[in-house]
Amino acid sequence: MLKWLGILLFCYSGLAQTYPANKTLQKVFEAVPNEAEKDTGWLNMVNNIAFQYAERHPDSAKILLEKYMPLFKKIGYLKGEAEALKIYGNLLQVKGEINQSNQFYQKALEKARLSEDESMIASVLNNIGISHMNRGEYAEALDQYAEALKLSEKSKNAAIESSTLNNIGTLYFFMGKYPESELHFKRMLQIAKENKLIGREILAYNNLADVKVEQKAISEALEYVQKAYEMATDSTYTEMIEATARTLGRLYASIDSNQLAYKYYSQSLAISGEKGYQLPLTQTMIGLARLYIKQNKPDSALALAHNALNNGAAMG
């Protein structure tokens, strides 16, 4: 569903290596390479590790950044320092410390502007825009996104440009401006295709499906999300497989194709449960509960609704 999948935070723009999300804090530090060469490449690796943990293990990422962040300043690595401050802002946002998060985003923006790296500036502006959007400050969010889009176009950074278009499309979706939302998602899709950005292409298809749902064009929505699902299953993007399966479950439930709805919801439930995707897990439980109500299975619906409520409460 677009309202949770569509926003793209810009937390890391360097290395693409990943680290298992279930490591203990000790294992996180063990993942940090030898400290003998504290150059920009080494510091990029530190940022990468912190990024991997910011979303689901923010306290671990916080300790890691606090230990190593002074080194960015020591060697004068402005871009890396901006990246680290931005990741720190994101982990604070995850922890619900919004005011402190915004302070770190502003510090990150200051360092990014000093670095004169247009892609870095654009990525920070996107995070600030998302923070405004989450507070319902849509005009302020759009201002941040507009500057980010200009900078990403100027620097020819297709990844940031496509993601900025995604965030603008999401903003218009929240505002109920579906034609504008669709326009930006289609621009995102075009750029993703041209630059072989598979993850963003999948996301664009899935988000376009949500727009079509709001426009009551269910057949078009199904075409978009089936394409997204096929691409996701051919890739290694587990989160995209879960998200597109969840969207398919919701769409098939809406047209009373209950067997197909159950099939895709079950797949979403299995992935989100195994991977610890708590919000998608809660959403899928709610979807399945509604499906069971339609099938006159009140006991099953009640059990799932109860689990969804508990899961939601645990997330805060």
PDB file of C-alpha atoms in Angstrom:
ATOM      1  CA  MET A   1       0.000   0.000   0.000  1.00  0.00           C
ATOM      2  CA  LEU A   2       1.404   3.310  -1.050  1.00  0.00           C
ATOM      3  CA  LYS A   3       0.820   5.151   2.188  1.00  0.00           C
ATOM      4  CA  TRP A   4       3.508   3.068   3.876  1.00  0.00           C
ATOM      5  CA  LEU A   5       5.601   1.759   1.013  1.00  0.00           C
ATOM      6  CA  GLY A   6       5.824   4.852  -1.140  1.00  0.00           C
ATOM      7  CA  ILE A   7       7.961   7.214   0.934  1.00  0.00           C
ATOM      8  CA  LEU A   8      11.684   6.912   0.290  1.00  0.00           C
ATOM      9  CA  LEU A   9      13.973   8.183   3.023  1.00  0.00           C
ATOM     10  CA  PHE A  10      17.445   9.054   1.842  1.00  0.00           C
ATOM     11  CA  CYS A  11      19.670   7.616   4.527  1.00  0.00           C
ATOM     12  CA  TYR A  12      22.654   6.269   2.654  1.00  0.00           C
ATOM     13  CA  SER A  13      24.105   7.056  -0.757  1.00  0.00           C
ATOM     14  CA  GLY A  14      27.363   5.137  -0.687  1.00  0.00           C
ATOM     15  CA  LEU A  15      28.203   1.434  -0.637  1.00  0.00           C
ATOM     16  CA  ALA A  16      25.535  -1.149  -1.311  1.00  0.00           C
ATOM     17  CA  GLN A  17      26.783  -3.983   0.918  1.00  0.00           C
ATOM     18  CA  THR A  18      24.182  -5.261   3.384  1.00  0.00           C
ATOM     19  CA  TYR A  19      24.392  -6.675   6.898  1.00  0.00           C
ATOM     20  CA  PRO A  20      21.968  -9.092   8.592  1.00  0.00           C
ATOM     21  CA  ALA A  21      19.422  -7.184  10.653  1.00  0.00           C
ATOM     22  CA  ASN A  22      19.422  -9.649  13.532  1.00  0.00           C
ATOM     23  CA  LYS A  23      23.005  -9.084  14.673  1.00  0.00           C
ATOM     24  CA  THR A  24      23.709  -8.203  18.266  1.00  0.00           C
ATOM     25  CA  LEU A  25      25.394  -4.870  18.989  1.00  0.00           C
ATOM     26  CA  GLN A  26      28.684  -6.736  19.433  1.00  0.00           C
ATOM     27  CA  LYS A  27      28.288  -8.178  15.958  1.00  0.00           C
ATOM     28  CA  VAL A  28      27.577  -4.707  14.600  1.00  0.00           C
ATOM     29  CA  PHE A  29      30.946  -3.501  15.857  1.00  0.00           C
ATOM     30  CA  GLU A  30      32.609  -6.648  14.549  1.00  0.00           C
ATOM     31  CA  ALA A  31      31.300  -5.722  11.106  1.00  0.00           C
ATOM     32  CA  VAL A  32      33.274  -2.473  11.198  1.00  0.00           C
ATOM     33  CA  PRO A  33      36.495  -3.043   9.237  1.00  0.00           C
ATOM     34  CA  ASN A  34      39.986  -2.628  10.668  1.00  0.00           C
ATOM     35  CA  GLU A  35      40.548   0.892  11.937  1.00  0.00           C
ATOM     36  CA  ALA A  36      44.079   1.124  10.565  1.00  0.00           C
ATOM     37  CA  GLU A  37      42.996   3.219   7.597  1.00  0.00           C
ATOM     38  CA  LYS A  38      40.498   5.857   8.689  1.00  0.00           C
ATOM     39  CA  ASP A  39      40.029   7.251   5.183  1.00  0.00           C
ATOM     40  CA  THR A  40      36.810   8.264   3.439  1.00  0.00           C
ATOM     41  CA  GLY A  41      36.200   4.721   2.189  1.00  0.00           C
ATOM     42  CA  TRP A  42      36.412   3.342   5.706  1.00  0.00           C
ATOM     43  CA  LEU A  43      34.054   6.029   7.021  1.00  0.00           C
ATOM     44  CA  ASN A  44      31.621   5.285   4.198  1.00  0.00           C
ATOM     45  CA  MET A  45      31.562   1.697   5.435  1.00  0.00           C
ATOM     46  CA  VAL A  46      30.710   2.898   8.944  1.00  0.00           C
ATOM     47  CA  ASN A  47      27.829   4.937   7.512  1.00  0.00           C
ATOM     48  CA  ASN A  48      26.655   1.930   5.534  1.00  0.00           C
ATOM     49  CA  ILE A  49      26.532  -0.263   8.623  1.00  0.00           C
ATOM     50  CA  ALA A  50      24.715   2.444  10.606  1.00  0.00           C
ATOM     51  CA  PHE A  51      22.208   2.822   7.788  1.00  0.00           C
ATOM     52  CA  GLN A  52      21.487  -0.902   7.777  1.00  0.00           C
ATOM     53  CA  TYR A  53      20.562  -0.757  11.463  1.00  0.00           C
ATOM     54  CA  ALA A  54      18.841   2.642  11.682  1.00  0.00           C
ATOM     55  CA  GLU A  55      15.375   1.435  10.689  1.00  0.00           C
ATOM     56  CA  ARG A  56      14.978  -1.686  12.841  1.00  0.00           C
ATOM     57  CA  HIS A  57      17.789  -1.366  15.400  1.00  0.00           C
ATOM     58  CA  PRO A  58      18.074   2.398  15.939  1.00  0.00           C
ATOM     59  CA  ASP A  59      19.801   2.126  19.328  1.00  0.00           C
ATOM     60  CA  SER A  60      22.609   0.043  17.818  1.00  0.00           C
ATOM     61  CA  ALA A  61      23.018   2.520  14.960  1.00  0.00           C
ATOM     62  CA  LYS A  62      23.025   5.390  17.463  1.00  0.00           C
ATOM     63  CA  ILE A  63      25.864   3.912  19.522  1.00  0.00           C
ATOM     64  CA  LEU A  64      27.853   3.141  16.382  1.00  0.00           C
ATOM     65  CA  LEU A  65      27.529   6.674  14.994  1.00  0.00           C
ATOM     66  CA  GLU A  66      28.296   8.334  18.310  1.00  0.00           C
ATOM     67  CA  LYS A  67      31.523   6.357  18.520  1.00  0.00           C
ATOM     68  CA  TYR A  68      32.775   7.145  15.033  1.00  0.00           C
ATOM     69  CA  MET A  69      31.136  10.439  14.011  1.00  0.00           C
ATOM     70  CA  PRO A  70      33.957  12.643  15.408  1.00  0.00           C
ATOM     71  CA  LEU A  71      36.300  11.093  12.828  1.00  0.00           C
ATOM     72  CA  PHE A  72      34.384  12.700   9.940  1.00  0.00           C
ATOM     73  CA  LYS A  73      35.096  16.132  11.414  1.00  0.00           C
ATOM     74  CA  LYS A  74      38.697  15.189  12.236  1.00  0.00           C
ATOM     75  CA  ILE A  75      39.601  14.451   8.603  1.00  0.00           C
ATOM     76  CA  GLY A  76      37.329  17.168   7.168  1.00  0.00           C
ATOM     77  CA  TYR A  77      35.048  14.769   5.277  1.00  0.00           C
ATOM     78  CA  LEU A  78      31.988  17.039   4.916  1.00  0.00           C
ATOM     79  CA  LYS A  79      29.923  14.769   2.685  1.00  0.00           C
ATOM     80  CA  GLY A  80      30.425  11.790   4.980  1.00  0.00           C
ATOM     81  CA  GLU A  81      29.629  13.903   8.022  1.00  0.00           C
ATOM     82  CA  ALA A  82      26.421  15.094   6.365  1.00  0.00           C
ATOM     83  CA  GLU A  83      25.534  11.461   5.625  1.00  0.00           C
ATOM     84  CA  ALA A  84      26.178  10.426   9.221  1.00  0.00           C
ATOM     85  CA  LEU A  85      24.116  13.313  10.615  1.00  0.00           C
ATOM     86  CA  LYS A  86      21.284  12.408   8.244  1.00  0.00           C
ATOM     87  CA  ILE A  87      21.307   8.760   9.324  1.00  0.00           C
ATOM     88  CA  TYR A  88      21.306   9.920  12.939  1.00  0.00           C
ATOM     89  CA  GLY A  89      18.285  12.100  12.178  1.00  0.00           C
ATOM     90  CA  ASN A  90      16.509   9.134  10.642  1.00  0.00           C
ATOM     91  CA  LEU A  91      17.126   6.812  13.577  1.00  0.00           C
ATOM     92  CA  LEU A  92      15.782   9.514  15.913  1.00  0.00           C
ATOM     93  CA  GLN A  93      12.702   9.757  13.692  1.00  0.00           C
ATOM     94  CA  VAL A  94      12.268   5.974  13.970  1.00  0.00           C
ATOM     95  CA  LYS A  95      12.466   6.333  17.771  1.00  0.00           C
ATOM     96  CA  GLY A  96       9.773   9.027  17.670  1.00  0.00           C
ATOM     97  CA  GLU A  97      12.107  11.835  18.729  1.00  0.00           C
ATOM     98  CA  ILE A  98      10.892  14.173  16.007  1.00  0.00           C
ATOM     99  CA  ASN A  99      12.241  17.514  17.242  1.00  0.00           C
ATOM    100  CA  GLN A 100      15.733  16.108  17.742  1.00  0.00           C
ATOM    101  CA  SER A 101      15.498  14.355  14.379  1.00  0.00           C
ATOM    102  CA  ASN A 102      14.759  17.645  12.625  1.00  0.00           C
ATOM    103  CA  GLN A 103      17.716  19.288  14.357  1.00  0.00           C
ATOM    104  CA  PHE A 104      20.053  16.638  12.970  1.00  0.00           C
ATOM    105  CA  TYR A 105      18.532  16.943   9.500  1.00  0.00           C
ATOM    106  CA  GLN A 106      19.248  20.682   9.597  1.00  0.00           C
ATOM    107  CA  LYS A 107      22.836  20.017  10.706  1.00  0.00           C
ATOM    108  CA  ALA A 108      23.152  17.502   7.863  1.00  0.00           C
ATOM    109  CA  LEU A 109      21.854  20.066   5.378  1.00  0.00           C
ATOM    110  CA  GLU A 110      24.370  22.638   6.592  1.00  0.00           C
ATOM    111  CA  LYS A 111      27.264  20.209   6.102  1.00  0.00           C
ATOM    112  CA  ALA A 112      25.900  19.086   2.736  1.00  0.00           C
ATOM    113  CA  ARG A 113      25.721  22.675   1.473  1.00  0.00           C
ATOM    114  CA  LEU A 114      29.288  23.298   2.675  1.00  0.00           C
ATOM    115  CA  SER A 115      30.400  20.198   0.757  1.00  0.00           C
ATOM    116  CA  GLU A 116      28.736  21.612  -2.406  1.00  0.00           C
ATOM    117  CA  ASP A 117      27.715  18.068  -3.317  1.00  0.00           C
ATOM    118  CA  GLU A 118      24.371  18.547  -5.075  1.00  0.00           C
ATOM    119  CA  SER A 119      23.278  14.923  -4.716  1.00  0.00           C
ATOM    120  CA  MET A 120      23.995  14.987  -1.000  1.00  0.00           C
ATOM    121  CA  ILE A 121      22.034  18.227  -0.591  1.00  0.00           C
ATOM    122  CA  ALA A 122      19.115  16.727  -2.518  1.00  0.00           C
ATOM    123  CA  SER A 123      19.054  13.596  -0.372  1.00  0.00           C
ATOM    124  CA  VAL A 124      18.938  15.608   2.866  1.00  0.00           C
ATOM    125  CA  LEU A 125      16.214  17.864   1.458  1.00  0.00           C
ATOM    126  CA  ASN A 126      14.134  14.761   0.760  1.00  0.00           C
ATOM    127  CA  ASN A 127      14.398  13.630   4.370  1.00  0.00           C
ATOM    128  CA  ILE A 128      13.393  17.090   5.570  1.00  0.00           C
ATOM    129  CA  GLY A 129      10.492  17.045   3.113  1.00  0.00           C
ATOM    130  CA  ILE A 130       9.314  13.704   4.442  1.00  0.00           C
ATOM    131  CA  SER A 131       9.460  15.055   7.988  1.00  0.00           C
ATOM    132  CA  HIS A 132       7.230  17.977   6.935  1.00  0.00           C
ATOM    133  CA  MET A 133       4.884  15.631   5.075  1.00  0.00           C
ATOM    134  CA  ASN A 134       4.491  13.347   8.082  1.00  0.00           C
ATOM    135  CA  ARG A 135       3.366  16.378  10.093  1.00  0.00           C
ATOM    136  CA  GLY A 136       0.847  17.380   7.415  1.00  0.00           C
ATOM    137  CA  GLU A 137       2.909  20.415   6.361  1.00  0.00           C
ATOM    138  CA  TYR A 138       2.426  19.763   2.678  1.00  0.00           C
ATOM    139  CA  ALA A 139       3.453  23.156   1.276  1.00  0.00           C
ATOM    140  CA  GLU A 140       6.726  23.060   3.214  1.00  0.00           C
ATOM    141  CA  ALA A 141       7.352  19.484   2.074  1.00  0.00           C
ATOM    142  CA  LEU A 142       6.769  20.408  -1.551  1.00  0.00           C
ATOM    143  CA  ASP A 143       9.284  23.267  -1.287  1.00  0.00           C
ATOM    144  CA  GLN A 144      11.973  20.841  -0.081  1.00  0.00           C
ATOM    145  CA  TYR A 145      11.131  18.302  -2.774  1.00  0.00           C
ATOM    146  CA  ALA A 146      11.147  20.944  -5.522  1.00  0.00           C
ATOM    147  CA  GLU A 147      14.692  22.035  -4.654  1.00  0.00           C
ATOM    148  CA  ALA A 148      15.784  18.415  -4.351  1.00  0.00           C
ATOM    149  CA  LEU A 149      14.361  17.634  -7.791  1.00  0.00           C
ATOM    150  CA  LYS A 150      16.196  20.548  -9.423  1.00  0.00           C
ATOM    151  CA  LEU A 151      19.486  19.521  -7.822  1.00  0.00           C
ATOM    152  CA  SER A 152      19.104  15.856  -8.758  1.00  0.00           C
ATOM    153  CA  GLU A 153      18.315  16.819 -12.363  1.00  0.00           C
ATOM    154  CA  LYS A 154      21.315  19.172 -12.445  1.00  0.00           C
ATOM    155  CA  SER A 155      23.665  16.547 -11.036  1.00  0.00           C
ATOM    156  CA  LYS A 156      22.153  13.850 -13.292  1.00  0.00           C
ATOM    157  CA  ASN A 157      21.617  11.545 -10.337  1.00  0.00           C
ATOM    158  CA  ALA A 158      18.863   9.272 -11.614  1.00  0.00           C
ATOM    159  CA  ALA A 159      18.474   7.388  -8.326  1.00  0.00           C
ATOM    160  CA  ILE A 160      17.759  10.528  -6.319  1.00  0.00           C
ATOM    161  CA  GLU A 161      15.691  12.089  -9.104  1.00  0.00           C
ATOM    162  CA  SER A 162      13.431   9.031  -9.352  1.00  0.00           C
ATOM    163  CA  SER A 163      13.065   8.820  -5.581  1.00  0.00           C
ATOM    164  CA  THR A 164      12.263  12.526  -5.321  1.00  0.00           C
ATOM    165  CA  LEU A 165       9.565  12.089  -7.953  1.00  0.00           C
ATOM    166  CA  ASN A 166       8.261   9.194  -5.868  1.00  0.00           C
ATOM    167  CA  ASN A 167       8.062  11.366  -2.765  1.00  0.00           C
ATOM    168  CA  ILE A 168       6.293  14.156  -4.669  1.00  0.00           C
ATOM    169  CA  GLY A 169       3.838  11.611  -6.076  1.00  0.00           C
ATOM    170  CA  THR A 170       3.235  10.314  -2.560  1.00  0.00           C
ATOM    171  CA  LEU A 171       2.635  13.842  -1.298  1.00  0.00           C
ATOM    172  CA  TYR A 172       0.018  14.495  -3.980  1.00  0.00           C
ATOM    173  CA  PHE A 173      -1.551  11.114  -3.164  1.00  0.00           C
ATOM    174  CA  PHE A 174      -1.933  12.142   0.469  1.00  0.00           C
ATOM    175  CA  MET A 175      -3.514  15.401  -0.723  1.00  0.00           C
ATOM    176  CA  GLY A 176      -6.022  13.508  -2.870  1.00  0.00           C
ATOM    177  CA  LYS A 177      -4.585  14.997  -6.071  1.00  0.00           C
ATOM    178  CA  TYR A 178      -4.478  11.745  -8.004  1.00  0.00           C
ATOM    179  CA  PRO A 179      -3.754  13.051 -11.536  1.00  0.00           C
ATOM    180  CA  GLU A 180      -0.696  14.929 -10.228  1.00  0.00           C
ATOM    181  CA  SER A 181       0.329  11.865  -8.228  1.00  0.00           C
ATOM    182  CA  GLU A 182       0.028   9.637 -11.285  1.00  0.00           C
ATOM    183  CA  LEU A 183       2.049  12.071 -13.407  1.00  0.00           C
ATOM    184  CA  HIS A 184       4.999  12.012 -11.015  1.00  0.00           C
ATOM    185  CA  PHE A 185       4.904   8.235 -10.572  1.00  0.00           C
ATOM    186  CA  LYS A 186       4.957   7.825 -14.359  1.00  0.00           C
ATOM    187  CA  ARG A 187       7.973  10.137 -14.621  1.00  0.00           C
ATOM    188  CA  MET A 188       9.605   8.084 -11.891  1.00  0.00           C
ATOM    189  CA  LEU A 189       8.835   4.896 -13.802  1.00  0.00           C
ATOM    190  CA  GLN A 190      10.355   6.268 -16.999  1.00  0.00           C
ATOM    191  CA  ILE A 191      13.600   7.279 -15.282  1.00  0.00           C
ATOM    192  CA  ALA A 192      13.792   3.960 -13.441  1.00  0.00           C
ATOM    193  CA  LYS A 193      13.409   2.039 -16.706  1.00  0.00           C
ATOM    194  CA  GLU A 194      15.974   4.165 -18.541  1.00  0.00           C
ATOM    195  CA  ASN A 195      18.537   3.694 -15.781  1.00  0.00           C
ATOM    196  CA  LYS A 196      17.733   0.084 -14.864  1.00  0.00           C
ATOM    197  CA  LEU A 197      16.712   0.991 -11.317  1.00  0.00           C
ATOM    198  CA  ILE A 198      14.738  -2.196 -10.732  1.00  0.00           C
ATOM    199  CA  GLY A 199      13.643  -1.481  -7.163  1.00  0.00           C
ATOM    200  CA  ARG A 200      12.273   1.925  -8.054  1.00  0.00           C
ATOM    201  CA  GLU A 201      10.572   0.542 -11.145  1.00  0.00           C
ATOM    202  CA  ILE A 202       8.758  -2.017  -8.982  1.00  0.00           C
ATOM    203  CA  LEU A 203       7.822   0.705  -6.508  1.00  0.00           C
ATOM    204  CA  ALA A 204       6.481   2.956  -9.273  1.00  0.00           C
ATOM    205  CA  TYR A 205       4.229   0.197 -10.626  1.00  0.00           C
ATOM    206  CA  ASN A 206       2.944  -0.605  -7.153  1.00  0.00           C
ATOM    207  CA  ASN A 207       2.233   3.043  -6.376  1.00  0.00           C
ATOM    208  CA  LEU A 208       0.493   3.576  -9.709  1.00  0.00           C
ATOM    209  CA  ALA A 209      -1.750   0.664  -8.744  1.00  0.00           C
ATOM    210  CA  ASP A 210      -2.723   2.503  -5.549  1.00  0.00           C
ATOM    211  CA  VAL A 211      -3.589   5.611  -7.550  1.00  0.00           C
ATOM    212  CA  LYS A 212      -5.814   3.554  -9.827  1.00  0.00           C
ATOM    213  CA  VAL A 213      -7.542   2.039  -6.799  1.00  0.00           C
ATOM    214  CA  GLU A 214      -8.453   5.537  -5.624  1.00  0.00           C
ATOM    215  CA  GLN A 215      -9.697   6.326  -9.137  1.00  0.00           C
ATOM    216  CA  LYS A 216     -11.862   3.147  -9.044  1.00  0.00           C
ATOM    217  CA  ALA A 217      -9.959   1.679 -12.004  1.00  0.00           C
ATOM    218  CA  ILE A 218      -9.402  -1.769 -10.483  1.00  0.00           C
ATOM    219  CA  SER A 219      -8.489  -3.570 -13.703  1.00  0.00           C
ATOM    220  CA  GLU A 220      -5.709  -1.057 -14.396  1.00  0.00           C
ATOM    221  CA  ALA A 221      -4.582  -1.316 -10.794  1.00  0.00           C
ATOM    222  CA  LEU A 222      -4.297  -5.081 -11.112  1.00  0.00           C
ATOM    223  CA  GLU A 223      -2.245  -4.758 -14.295  1.00  0.00           C
ATOM    224  CA  TYR A 224       0.213  -2.425 -12.591  1.00  0.00           C
ATOM    225  CA  VAL A 225       0.614  -4.467  -9.441  1.00  0.00           C
ATOM    226  CA  GLN A 226       0.875  -7.782 -11.310  1.00  0.00           C
ATOM    227  CA  LYS A 227       3.776  -6.296 -13.248  1.00  0.00           C
ATOM    228  CA  ALA A 228       5.339  -5.110  -9.999  1.00  0.00           C
ATOM    229  CA  TYR A 229       4.852  -8.513  -8.376  1.00  0.00           C
ATOM    230  CA  GLU A 230       6.382 -10.382 -11.331  1.00  0.00           C
ATOM    231  CA  MET A 231       9.420  -8.100 -11.306  1.00  0.00           C
ATOM    232  CA  ALA A 232       9.766  -8.393  -7.539  1.00  0.00           C
ATOM    233  CA  THR A 233       9.682 -12.193  -7.557  1.00  0.00           C
ATOM    234  CA  ASP A 234      12.372 -12.200 -10.261  1.00  0.00           C
ATOM    235  CA  SER A 235      14.575  -9.998  -8.085  1.00  0.00           C
ATOM    236  CA  THR A 236      16.129 -10.172  -4.643  1.00  0.00           C
ATOM    237  CA  TYR A 237      13.922  -7.409  -3.216  1.00  0.00           C
ATOM    238  CA  THR A 238      12.141  -9.299  -0.432  1.00  0.00           C
ATOM    239  CA  GLU A 239      10.419  -6.157   0.851  1.00  0.00           C
ATOM    240  CA  MET A 240       8.996  -5.530  -2.624  1.00  0.00           C
ATOM    241  CA  ILE A 241       7.713  -9.099  -2.892  1.00  0.00           C
ATOM    242  CA  GLU A 242       5.918  -8.658   0.425  1.00  0.00           C
ATOM    243  CA  ALA A 243       4.522  -5.239  -0.482  1.00  0.00           C
ATOM    244  CA  THR A 244       3.228  -6.259  -3.905  1.00  0.00           C
ATOM    245  CA  ALA A 245       1.746  -9.482  -2.520  1.00  0.00           C
ATOM    246  CA  ARG A 246      -0.043  -7.424   0.138  1.00  0.00           C
ATOM    247  CA  THR A 247      -1.395  -5.045  -2.488  1.00  0.00           C
ATOM    248  CA  LEU A 248      -2.593  -7.974  -4.628  1.00  0.00           C
ATOM    249  CA  GLY A 249      -4.338  -9.465  -1.607  1.00  0.00           C
ATOM    250  CA  ARG A 250      -6.136  -6.198  -0.969  1.00  0.00           C
ATOM    251  CA  LEU A 251      -7.149  -5.771  -4.617  1.00  0.00           C
ATOM    252  CA  TYR A 252      -8.456  -9.310  -5.043  1.00  0.00           C
ATOM    253  CA  ALA A 253     -10.381  -8.996  -1.780  1.00  0.00           C
ATOM    254  CA  SER A 254     -12.007  -5.816  -3.136  1.00  0.00           C
ATOM    255  CA  ILE A 255     -13.435  -7.733  -6.134  1.00  0.00           C
ATOM    256  CA  ASP A 256     -14.387 -10.783  -4.046  1.00  0.00           C
ATOM    257  CA  SER A 257     -11.712 -13.059  -5.510  1.00  0.00           C
ATOM    258  CA  ASN A 258     -11.280 -14.464  -2.036  1.00  0.00           C
ATOM    259  CA  GLN A 259      -9.105 -17.457  -2.907  1.00  0.00           C
ATOM    260  CA  LEU A 260      -6.544 -15.273  -4.677  1.00  0.00           C
ATOM    261  CA  ALA A 261      -6.753 -12.674  -1.912  1.00  0.00           C
ATOM    262  CA  TYR A 262      -5.993 -15.351   0.671  1.00  0.00           C
ATOM    263  CA  LYS A 263      -3.069 -16.654  -1.426  1.00  0.00           C
ATOM    264  CA  TYR A 264      -1.327 -13.291  -1.635  1.00  0.00           C
ATOM    265  CA  TYR A 265      -2.146 -12.183   1.888  1.00  0.00           C
ATOM    266  CA  SER A 266      -0.689 -15.470   3.153  1.00  0.00           C
ATOM    267  CA  GLN A 267       2.523 -14.848   1.243  1.00  0.00           C
ATOM    268  CA  SER A 268       2.741 -11.329   2.661  1.00  0.00           C
ATOM    269  CA  LEU A 269       2.090 -12.641   6.160  1.00  0.00           C
ATOM    270  CA  ALA A 270       4.810 -15.275   5.873  1.00  0.00           C
ATOM    271  CA  ILE A 271       7.447 -12.832   4.621  1.00  0.00           C
ATOM    272  CA  SER A 272       6.645 -10.016   7.032  1.00  0.00           C
ATOM    273  CA  GLY A 273       6.560 -12.429   9.960  1.00  0.00           C
ATOM    274  CA  GLU A 274       9.876 -14.037   9.040  1.00  0.00           C
ATOM    275  CA  LYS A 275      11.656 -10.758   8.303  1.00  0.00           C
ATOM    276  CA  GLY A 276      10.171  -8.754  11.153  1.00  0.00           C
ATOM    277  CA  TYR A 277       8.371  -6.196   8.987  1.00  0.00           C
ATOM    278  CA  GLN A 278       6.051  -5.133  11.786  1.00  0.00           C
ATOM    279  CA  LEU A 279       3.885  -2.526  10.036  1.00  0.00           C
ATOM    280  CA  PRO A 280       3.244  -4.681   6.931  1.00  0.00           C
ATOM    281  CA  LEU A 281       2.541  -7.625   9.241  1.00  0.00           C
ATOM    282  CA  THR A 282      -0.117  -5.617  11.070  1.00  0.00           C
ATOM    283  CA  GLN A 283      -1.654  -4.390   7.815  1.00  0.00           C
ATOM    284  CA  THR A 284      -1.841  -7.912   6.393  1.00  0.00           C
ATOM    285  CA  MET A 285      -3.452  -9.235   9.581  1.00  0.00           C
ATOM    286  CA  ILE A 286      -6.122  -6.551   9.252  1.00  0.00           C
ATOM    287  CA  GLY A 287      -6.657  -7.430   5.592  1.00  0.00           C
ATOM    288  CA  LEU A 288      -7.020 -11.107   6.367  1.00  0.00           C
ATOM    289  CA  ALA A 289      -9.380 -10.365   9.251  1.00  0.00           C
ATOM    290  CA  ARG A 290     -11.627  -8.415   6.889  1.00  0.00           C
ATOM    291  CA  LEU A 291     -11.468 -11.283   4.416  1.00  0.00           C
ATOM    292  CA  TYR A 292     -12.546 -13.755   7.103  1.00  0.00           C
ATOM    293  CA  ILE A 293     -15.477 -11.509   8.031  1.00  0.00           C
ATOM    294  CA  LYS A 294     -16.630 -11.601   4.398  1.00  0.00           C
ATOM    295  CA  GLN A 295     -16.335 -15.396   4.505  1.00  0.00           C
ATOM    296  CA  ASN A 296     -18.397 -15.553   7.729  1.00  0.00           C
ATOM    297  CA  LYS A 297     -15.489 -16.789   9.850  1.00  0.00           C
ATOM    298  CA  PRO A 298     -15.826 -14.509  12.880  1.00  0.00           C
ATOM    299  CA  ASP A 299     -13.564 -16.498  15.205  1.00  0.00           C
ATOM    300  CA  SER A 300     -10.643 -16.419  12.760  1.00  0.00           C
ATOM    301  CA  ALA A 301     -11.273 -12.725  12.067  1.00  0.00           C
ATOM    302  CA  LEU A 302     -11.347 -11.898  15.769  1.00  0.00           C
ATOM    303  CA  ALA A 303      -8.110 -13.770  16.462  1.00  0.00           C
ATOM    304  CA  LEU A 304      -6.291 -11.951  13.676  1.00  0.00           C
ATOM    305  CA  ALA A 305      -7.710  -8.579  14.673  1.00  0.00           C
ATOM    306  CA  HIS A 306      -6.548  -9.198  18.236  1.00  0.00           C
ATOM    307  CA  ASN A 307      -3.032 -10.077  17.028  1.00  0.00           C
ATOM    308  CA  ALA A 308      -2.983  -6.984  14.795  1.00  0.00           C
ATOM    309  CA  LEU A 309      -4.007  -4.803  17.734  1.00  0.00           C
ATOM    310  CA  ASN A 310      -1.277  -6.243  19.938  1.00  0.00           C
ATOM    311  CA  ASN A 311       1.296  -5.860  17.188  1.00  0.00           C
ATOM    312  CA  GLY A 312       0.261  -2.265  16.591  1.00  0.00           C
ATOM    313  CA  ALA A 313       0.455  -1.480  20.292  1.00  0.00           C
ATOM    314  CA  ALA A 314       3.949  -2.981  20.456  1.00  0.00           C
ATOM    315  CA  MET A 315       5.072  -0.657  17.653  1.00  0.00           C
ATOM    316  CA  GLY A 316       3.735   2.344  19.589  1.00  0.00           C
TER     317      GLY A 316
END
